[in-house]
């Protein structure tokens, strides 16, 4: 019975290339004389009664015949069934690594299996670890460059790299939606931006824009706000920003605050360039979340106070020369252009203004949750 179930799963995958989800069908006992493997609307289901027979079978099969397979497809089929039922079995992922290195298994198909596993086990650490390993193999292929130079746009990702990035962002988003505060999914998202997207500015801006709606819905998910913090830090640390790329992004509503050309050489060895509009927009966005959710929005409070204040971004804006863009930004916050002796515009008021607006509106409406004082 177990062997026939493995064959049913294998044949189902070969007949239908668009399977996009897996799950268990609650069924304590076999009710009909039919296969326990069910496919409905591209969703693969396994009746629960057969798991107690199927899982030990594929587990023992893998360990007993790991180096003595009868044919080249058998290890792929066995590990596929095993991982769909128990994705944190490291040995099975290691076997698939060997199959990829030997050329027996297509890495894209292996990514698809991992995507299916995450629909049932969205926090599986071994699945995310293996997924990063597969992506490393793909981006290290010398015959397929990840980035190309294209005219005035400079170095941009290839179509293949963009497809990988978009697919990974989709997988991470779905996993984060299935399991709240999914640290593994958000950490993987950051890893992809670092090692696959190479911190491309346009991709970072797209991510900052696309995750804003999510942040407004799940204000208690600290992992997601940590990812947005990473995006802002990465954008701030960019020393060379292609204005033509930024103008194409809808998030970009104002021109970047850049240092004068005659100071670029000196600035390259000093502090990284700070993009004031993005910080102000994020500060306003976080403040609105805190105000709308009250003291329930713990993640938003930690995010705004922990990043926008102690990290020093808003408090260090006096390092940037004054100009019309800074004046406009400060006027938006309701502050004057007064200067401190020896330090340029009093830009520290930018951060203080946002925080004061937050505390003035939140604290009066919040209730003390602690015991009453004696």
CSV table of C-alpha atoms in Angstrom, one decimal:
chain,number,residue,atom,x,y,z
A,1,UNK,CA,0.0,0.0,0.0
A,2,UNK,CA,2.8,2.5,0.9
A,3,UNK,CA,4.7,1.7,-2.2
A,4,UNK,CA,1.7,2.3,-4.4
A,5,UNK,CA,1.0,5.6,-2.6
A,6,UNK,CA,4.5,6.8,-3.5
A,7,UNK,CA,3.9,5.9,-7.1
A,8,UNK,CA,0.5,7.7,-7.0
A,9,UNK,CA,2.2,10.9,-5.7
A,10,UNK,CA,4.9,10.7,-8.4
A,11,UNK,CA,2.5,10.1,-11.2
A,12,UNK,CA,0.2,12.9,-10.0
A,13,UNK,CA,3.1,15.4,-10.1
A,14,UNK,CA,4.1,14.2,-13.6
A,15,UNK,CA,0.6,14.6,-14.9
A,16,UNK,CA,-0.1,18.0,-13.4
A,17,UNK,CA,2.7,20.6,-13.4
A,18,UNK,CA,0.5,23.3,-11.8
A,19,UNK,CA,0.1,21.8,-8.3
A,20,UNK,CA,0.3,24.8,-6.0
A,21,UNK,CA,-0.6,23.4,-2.5
A,22,UNK,CA,-0.6,20.3,-0.3
A,23,UNK,CA,-2.5,19.2,2.7
A,24,UNK,CA,-3.8,16.4,4.8
A,25,UNK,CA,-7.4,15.1,4.5
A,26,UNK,CA,-8.8,14.1,7.8
A,27,UNK,CA,-9.8,10.5,7.4
A,28,UNK,CA,-9.2,8.1,10.3
A,29,UNK,CA,-9.7,5.0,8.2
A,30,UNK,CA,-9.9,4.0,4.6
A,31,UNK,CA,-13.6,4.2,3.5
A,32,UNK,CA,-13.3,3.3,-0.1
A,33,UNK,CA,-11.2,1.0,-2.2
A,34,UNK,CA,-9.2,3.8,-3.8
A,35,UNK,CA,-5.9,5.6,-3.6
A,36,UNK,CA,-5.5,7.9,-0.6
A,37,UNK,CA,-3.9,10.5,-2.9
A,38,UNK,CA,-6.4,13.1,-4.0
A,39,UNK,CA,-6.0,16.0,-6.4
A,40,UNK,CA,-8.6,18.7,-6.5
A,41,UNK,CA,-8.2,22.1,-8.3
A,42,UNK,CA,-4.4,21.8,-8.3
A,43,UNK,CA,-4.3,21.0,-4.6
A,44,UNK,CA,-2.7,17.7,-3.6
A,45,UNK,CA,-4.3,16.0,-0.6
A,46,UNK,CA,-3.2,12.9,1.4
A,47,UNK,CA,-5.7,11.0,3.5
A,48,UNK,CA,-4.5,11.0,7.0
A,49,UNK,CA,-5.1,7.3,7.7
A,50,UNK,CA,-2.3,6.3,5.3
A,51,UNK,CA,0.4,8.6,6.8
A,52,UNK,CA,1.2,6.1,9.6
A,53,UNK,CA,2.1,3.6,7.0
A,54,UNK,CA,3.5,5.8,4.3
A,55,UNK,CA,5.9,7.9,6.4
A,56,UNK,CA,7.8,5.0,8.0
A,57,UNK,CA,8.1,3.3,4.6
A,58,UNK,CA,9.8,6.2,2.8
A,59,UNK,CA,11.9,7.0,5.9
A,60,UNK,CA,13.3,3.4,6.0
A,61,UNK,CA,13.6,3.2,2.3
A,62,UNK,CA,15.8,6.3,2.2
A,63,UNK,CA,18.1,5.2,5.0
A,64,UNK,CA,18.4,1.6,3.8
A,65,UNK,CA,19.0,2.2,0.1
A,66,UNK,CA,20.6,5.7,0.0
A,67,UNK,CA,23.6,4.5,-2.0
A,68,UNK,CA,21.9,1.6,-3.7
A,69,UNK,CA,19.1,3.0,-5.7
A,70,UNK,CA,17.5,0.7,-8.3
A,71,UNK,CA,17.1,3.6,-10.8
A,72,UNK,CA,17.9,7.3,-11.0
A,73,UNK,CA,14.3,8.5,-10.4
A,74,UNK,CA,13.8,6.5,-7.2
A,75,UNK,CA,15.7,8.9,-4.8
A,76,UNK,CA,13.8,11.8,-6.3
A,77,UNK,CA,10.4,10.1,-5.8
A,78,UNK,CA,11.2,8.9,-2.2
A,79,UNK,CA,12.6,12.2,-1.0
A,80,UNK,CA,9.7,14.0,-2.5
A,81,UNK,CA,7.1,12.0,-0.7
A,82,UNK,CA,9.1,12.0,2.6
A,83,UNK,CA,9.5,15.8,2.6
A,84,UNK,CA,5.9,16.5,1.8
A,85,UNK,CA,5.1,14.6,5.0
A,86,UNK,CA,8.1,15.5,7.2
A,87,UNK,CA,10.0,18.5,5.8
A,88,UNK,CA,12.5,18.9,8.6
A,89,UNK,CA,14.2,15.6,7.9
A,90,UNK,CA,17.7,16.9,6.9
A,91,UNK,CA,19.0,13.7,5.3
A,92,UNK,CA,16.3,13.9,2.6
A,93,UNK,CA,17.3,17.5,1.7
A,94,UNK,CA,20.9,16.4,1.6
A,95,UNK,CA,20.1,13.6,-0.8
A,96,UNK,CA,18.4,16.1,-3.1
A,97,UNK,CA,21.5,18.3,-2.9
A,98,UNK,CA,23.5,15.4,-4.1
A,99,UNK,CA,21.0,14.8,-7.0
A,100,UNK,CA,21.3,18.5,-8.0
A,101,UNK,CA,25.1,18.5,-8.0
A,102,UNK,CA,25.1,15.3,-10.1
A,103,UNK,CA,22.8,16.8,-12.6
A,104,UNK,CA,20.0,14.3,-11.9
A,105,UNK,CA,17.6,16.8,-10.4
A,106,UNK,CA,16.6,20.1,-11.9
A,107,UNK,CA,17.1,22.8,-9.2
A,108,UNK,CA,14.0,24.7,-10.5
A,109,UNK,CA,11.9,21.6,-9.8
A,110,UNK,CA,13.4,21.3,-6.4
A,111,UNK,CA,12.4,24.9,-5.6
A,112,UNK,CA,8.9,24.1,-6.7
A,113,UNK,CA,8.8,21.2,-4.2
A,114,UNK,CA,10.0,23.5,-1.4
A,115,UNK,CA,7.3,26.0,-2.4
A,116,UNK,CA,4.7,23.2,-2.0
A,117,UNK,CA,6.1,22.1,1.4
A,118,UNK,CA,5.8,25.7,2.7
A,119,UNK,CA,2.1,25.7,1.9
A,120,UNK,CA,1.7,23.1,4.6
A,121,UNK,CA,4.7,23.9,6.8
A,122,UNK,CA,5.4,27.6,6.3
A,123,UNK,CA,7.9,27.9,9.1
A,124,UNK,CA,10.0,24.8,8.3
A,125,UNK,CA,13.6,25.9,9.0
A,126,UNK,CA,15.2,23.0,7.0
A,127,UNK,CA,13.1,23.9,3.9
A,128,UNK,CA,14.2,27.6,4.0
A,129,UNK,CA,17.8,26.6,4.5
A,130,UNK,CA,17.8,24.2,1.6
A,131,UNK,CA,16.0,26.8,-0.5
A,132,UNK,CA,18.9,29.2,0.0
A,133,UNK,CA,21.4,26.6,-0.9
A,134,UNK,CA,19.6,25.9,-4.2
A,135,UNK,CA,19.4,29.6,-5.0
A,136,UNK,CA,23.2,29.9,-4.4
A,137,UNK,CA,23.7,27.1,-6.9
A,138,UNK,CA,21.6,29.0,-9.5
A,139,UNK,CA,23.3,32.4,-9.0
A,140,UNK,CA,26.8,30.8,-9.1
A,141,UNK,CA,26.3,29.4,-12.6
A,142,UNK,CA,29.0,31.1,-14.6
A,143,UNK,CA,27.2,30.5,-17.9
A,144,UNK,CA,24.2,32.5,-16.9
A,145,UNK,CA,25.0,36.0,-15.6
A,146,UNK,CA,22.8,37.5,-12.9
A,147,UNK,CA,23.3,41.1,-13.8
A,148,UNK,CA,24.0,42.9,-17.1
A,149,UNK,CA,25.0,46.5,-18.1
A,150,UNK,CA,22.3,48.4,-20.0
A,151,UNK,CA,22.9,51.9,-21.1
A,152,UNK,CA,22.3,54.7,-18.6
A,153,UNK,CA,20.6,52.3,-16.2
A,154,UNK,CA,23.9,50.8,-15.3
A,155,UNK,CA,24.0,47.3,-13.9
A,156,UNK,CA,20.5,45.7,-13.8
A,157,UNK,CA,19.3,42.2,-13.0
A,158,UNK,CA,18.7,39.8,-15.9
A,159,UNK,CA,15.2,38.5,-16.7
A,160,UNK,CA,16.2,35.2,-15.1
A,161,UNK,CA,17.3,36.9,-11.9
A,162,UNK,CA,14.2,39.1,-11.8
A,163,UNK,CA,12.0,36.0,-12.2
A,164,UNK,CA,13.8,34.3,-9.3
A,165,UNK,CA,13.4,37.4,-7.1
A,166,UNK,CA,9.8,37.7,-7.8
A,167,UNK,CA,9.1,34.1,-7.2
A,168,UNK,CA,10.9,34.2,-3.9
A,169,UNK,CA,9.1,37.3,-2.8
A,170,UNK,CA,5.8,35.5,-3.6
A,171,UNK,CA,6.8,32.4,-1.6
A,172,UNK,CA,7.9,34.5,1.4
A,173,UNK,CA,4.7,36.5,1.3
A,174,UNK,CA,2.5,33.5,1.2
A,175,UNK,CA,4.4,31.8,4.0
A,176,UNK,CA,4.2,35.0,6.2
A,177,UNK,CA,0.5,35.1,5.5
A,178,UNK,CA,0.0,31.5,6.7
A,179,UNK,CA,2.0,31.8,9.8
A,180,UNK,CA,2.0,35.1,11.7
A,181,UNK,CA,5.4,36.5,12.8
A,182,UNK,CA,7.1,34.0,10.5
A,183,UNK,CA,10.8,34.9,11.3
A,184,UNK,CA,12.1,32.3,8.9
A,185,UNK,CA,10.1,33.7,5.9
A,186,UNK,CA,11.1,37.3,6.5
A,187,UNK,CA,14.8,36.4,7.1
A,188,UNK,CA,14.8,34.5,3.8
A,189,UNK,CA,13.3,37.6,2.1
A,190,UNK,CA,16.2,39.7,3.4
A,191,UNK,CA,18.7,37.1,2.3
A,192,UNK,CA,17.3,37.1,-1.2
A,193,UNK,CA,17.5,40.9,-1.4
A,194,UNK,CA,21.1,40.7,-0.3
A,195,UNK,CA,22.5,37.8,-2.3
A,196,UNK,CA,20.2,37.5,-5.3
A,197,UNK,CA,19.0,41.1,-5.8
A,198,UNK,CA,22.4,42.4,-4.7
A,199,UNK,CA,20.6,45.3,-2.9
A,200,UNK,CA,19.5,46.8,-6.2
A,201,UNK,CA,18.0,50.2,-5.4
A,202,UNK,CA,14.9,49.8,-7.6
A,203,UNK,CA,14.1,46.4,-6.1
A,204,UNK,CA,14.5,47.7,-2.6
A,205,UNK,CA,12.1,50.6,-3.4
A,206,UNK,CA,9.6,48.2,-4.9
A,207,UNK,CA,9.8,46.1,-1.7
A,208,UNK,CA,9.4,49.1,0.5
A,209,UNK,CA,6.3,50.0,-1.5
A,210,UNK,CA,4.8,46.5,-1.7
A,211,UNK,CA,5.2,45.7,2.0
A,212,UNK,CA,3.5,48.9,3.2
A,213,UNK,CA,0.0,47.6,2.8
A,214,UNK,CA,1.0,44.4,4.6
A,215,UNK,CA,2.5,46.5,7.5
A,216,UNK,CA,-0.7,48.5,7.8
A,217,UNK,CA,-2.8,45.3,8.2
A,218,UNK,CA,-0.4,43.3,10.6
A,219,UNK,CA,0.9,45.9,12.9
A,220,UNK,CA,1.9,43.3,15.6
A,221,UNK,CA,4.2,41.3,13.3
A,222,UNK,CA,7.7,42.4,14.4
A,223,UNK,CA,9.5,40.3,11.8
A,224,UNK,CA,7.9,42.2,9.0
A,225,UNK,CA,8.8,45.6,10.5
A,226,UNK,CA,12.4,44.3,10.9
A,227,UNK,CA,12.4,43.7,7.1
A,228,UNK,CA,11.2,47.2,6.4
A,229,UNK,CA,14.0,48.5,8.8
A,230,UNK,CA,16.5,46.5,6.7
A,231,UNK,CA,15.1,48.1,3.5
A,232,UNK,CA,15.5,51.6,4.8
A,233,UNK,CA,19.0,51.0,6.1
A,234,UNK,CA,20.0,49.5,2.8
A,235,UNK,CA,18.7,52.5,0.9
A,236,UNK,CA,20.4,54.9,3.2
A,237,UNK,CA,23.7,53.2,2.9
A,238,UNK,CA,23.7,53.5,-0.9
A,239,UNK,CA,26.4,55.9,-2.0
A,240,UNK,CA,25.5,56.1,-5.7
A,241,UNK,CA,21.8,56.4,-6.6
A,242,UNK,CA,20.6,56.4,-10.2
A,243,UNK,CA,18.0,59.2,-10.3
A,244,UNK,CA,16.5,57.8,-13.5
A,245,UNK,CA,15.7,54.5,-11.8
A,246,UNK,CA,14.2,56.2,-8.8
A,247,UNK,CA,11.9,58.5,-10.9
A,248,UNK,CA,10.3,55.4,-12.4
A,249,UNK,CA,9.2,54.1,-8.9
A,250,UNK,CA,5.7,55.3,-7.7
A,251,UNK,CA,7.0,55.5,-4.1
A,252,UNK,CA,9.2,58.3,-5.2
A,253,UNK,CA,7.1,61.4,-4.8
A,254,UNK,CA,10.0,63.9,-4.2
A,255,UNK,CA,13.5,64.3,-5.5
A,256,UNK,CA,16.3,62.8,-3.4
A,257,UNK,CA,18.3,65.0,-1.1
A,258,UNK,CA,21.7,64.6,-2.6
A,259,UNK,CA,25.0,66.3,-1.7
A,260,UNK,CA,26.3,69.0,-4.1
A,261,UNK,CA,28.6,67.6,-6.8
A,262,UNK,CA,31.6,69.5,-5.5
A,263,UNK,CA,31.3,67.7,-2.2
A,264,UNK,CA,30.8,64.2,-3.5
A,265,UNK,CA,34.4,63.3,-3.4
A,266,UNK,CA,34.7,64.3,0.3
A,267,UNK,CA,31.4,62.7,1.2
A,268,UNK,CA,32.3,59.3,-0.3
A,269,UNK,CA,34.7,58.7,2.6
A,270,UNK,CA,32.4,60.0,5.3
A,271,UNK,CA,28.8,59.3,6.3
A,272,UNK,CA,26.6,57.5,3.8
A,273,UNK,CA,24.1,59.6,1.9
A,274,UNK,CA,20.8,60.1,3.7
A,275,UNK,CA,17.6,60.1,1.8
A,276,UNK,CA,15.4,62.4,3.8
A,277,UNK,CA,12.0,62.0,2.0
A,278,UNK,CA,11.9,58.3,2.5
A,279,UNK,CA,12.7,58.6,6.3
A,280,UNK,CA,10.0,61.3,6.7
A,281,UNK,CA,7.4,59.2,4.9
A,282,UNK,CA,8.3,56.2,7.0
A,283,UNK,CA,8.2,58.2,10.2
A,284,UNK,CA,4.7,59.5,9.3
A,285,UNK,CA,3.5,56.1,8.2
A,286,UNK,CA,4.7,54.5,11.5
A,287,UNK,CA,3.2,57.3,13.5
A,288,UNK,CA,-0.2,56.9,11.8
A,289,UNK,CA,-0.1,53.2,12.7
A,290,UNK,CA,0.6,53.9,16.3
A,291,UNK,CA,-2.1,56.5,16.5
A,292,UNK,CA,-4.7,54.3,14.8
A,293,UNK,CA,-3.9,51.2,16.8
A,294,UNK,CA,-3.1,52.8,20.1
A,295,UNK,CA,-0.8,51.0,22.5
A,296,UNK,CA,-1.7,47.7,20.9
A,297,UNK,CA,0.7,48.4,18.1
A,298,UNK,CA,3.8,47.4,20.0
A,299,UNK,CA,5.8,46.4,16.9
A,300,UNK,CA,5.1,49.8,15.3
A,301,UNK,CA,6.3,51.6,18.5
A,302,UNK,CA,9.5,49.6,18.7
A,303,UNK,CA,10.1,50.0,15.0
A,304,UNK,CA,9.7,53.8,15.0
A,305,UNK,CA,11.6,54.5,18.2
A,306,UNK,CA,14.2,51.8,17.8
A,307,UNK,CA,15.1,52.7,14.2
A,308,UNK,CA,14.2,56.3,13.5
A,309,UNK,CA,15.6,57.7,16.7
A,310,UNK,CA,18.5,55.9,18.4
A,311,UNK,CA,20.0,54.7,15.1
A,312,UNK,CA,20.7,58.3,14.4
A,313,UNK,CA,19.2,58.9,11.0
A,314,UNK,CA,16.9,61.8,11.9
A,315,UNK,CA,19.1,63.1,14.6
A,316,UNK,CA,22.1,63.3,12.2
A,317,UNK,CA,20.4,65.1,9.4
A,318,UNK,CA,22.4,68.3,10.3
A,319,UNK,CA,25.3,66.7,8.4
A,320,UNK,CA,23.5,67.6,5.2
A,321,UNK,CA,23.7,71.1,3.9
A,322,UNK,CA,20.6,73.3,4.0
A,323,UNK,CA,18.6,73.7,0.8
A,324,UNK,CA,15.1,74.2,-0.6
A,325,UNK,CA,14.3,70.5,-0.3
A,326,UNK,CA,15.2,70.5,3.4
A,327,UNK,CA,13.2,73.6,3.9
A,328,UNK,CA,10.2,72.1,2.3
A,329,UNK,CA,10.5,68.9,4.4
A,330,UNK,CA,10.8,70.9,7.6
A,331,UNK,CA,7.9,73.1,6.7
A,332,UNK,CA,5.8,70.0,6.2
A,333,UNK,CA,6.6,69.0,9.8
A,334,UNK,CA,5.6,72.5,11.0
A,335,UNK,CA,9.1,73.6,12.0
A,336,UNK,CA,11.0,76.8,11.2
A,337,UNK,CA,14.4,77.1,9.6
A,338,UNK,CA,16.2,78.1,12.8
A,339,UNK,CA,19.7,76.9,13.1
A,340,UNK,CA,21.9,75.9,16.0
A,341,UNK,CA,25.2,77.5,16.5
A,342,UNK,CA,27.8,75.5,14.5
A,343,UNK,CA,25.5,72.8,13.4
A,344,UNK,CA,23.3,73.9,10.5
A,345,UNK,CA,19.5,73.4,10.5
A,346,UNK,CA,17.9,72.1,13.7
A,347,UNK,CA,16.9,68.9,12.0
A,348,UNK,CA,16.6,67.0,15.2
A,349,UNK,CA,13.2,68.6,15.5
A,350,UNK,CA,12.1,66.5,12.7
A,351,UNK,CA,12.3,63.3,14.7
A,352,UNK,CA,11.0,65.0,17.9
A,353,UNK,CA,8.0,66.4,16.0
A,354,UNK,CA,6.9,63.0,14.8
A,355,UNK,CA,7.4,61.5,18.3
A,356,UNK,CA,5.6,64.3,20.0
A,357,UNK,CA,2.6,64.0,17.7
A,358,UNK,CA,2.5,60.3,18.4
A,359,UNK,CA,2.7,60.5,22.2
A,360,UNK,CA,0.3,63.5,22.4
A,361,UNK,CA,-2.4,61.5,20.6
A,362,UNK,CA,-1.8,58.0,22.0
A,363,UNK,CA,-1.0,58.4,25.6
A,364,UNK,CA,-4.1,60.4,26.6
A,365,UNK,CA,-6.4,57.6,25.2
A,366,UNK,CA,-4.4,54.7,26.6
A,367,UNK,CA,-5.3,53.0,29.9
A,368,UNK,CA,-2.9,51.8,32.5
A,369,UNK,CA,-3.0,48.0,32.3
A,370,UNK,CA,-1.0,47.6,35.6
A,371,UNK,CA,-2.5,47.2,39.1
A,372,UNK,CA,-3.8,50.4,40.7
A,373,UNK,CA,-1.4,52.1,43.0
A,374,UNK,CA,-2.0,51.7,46.7
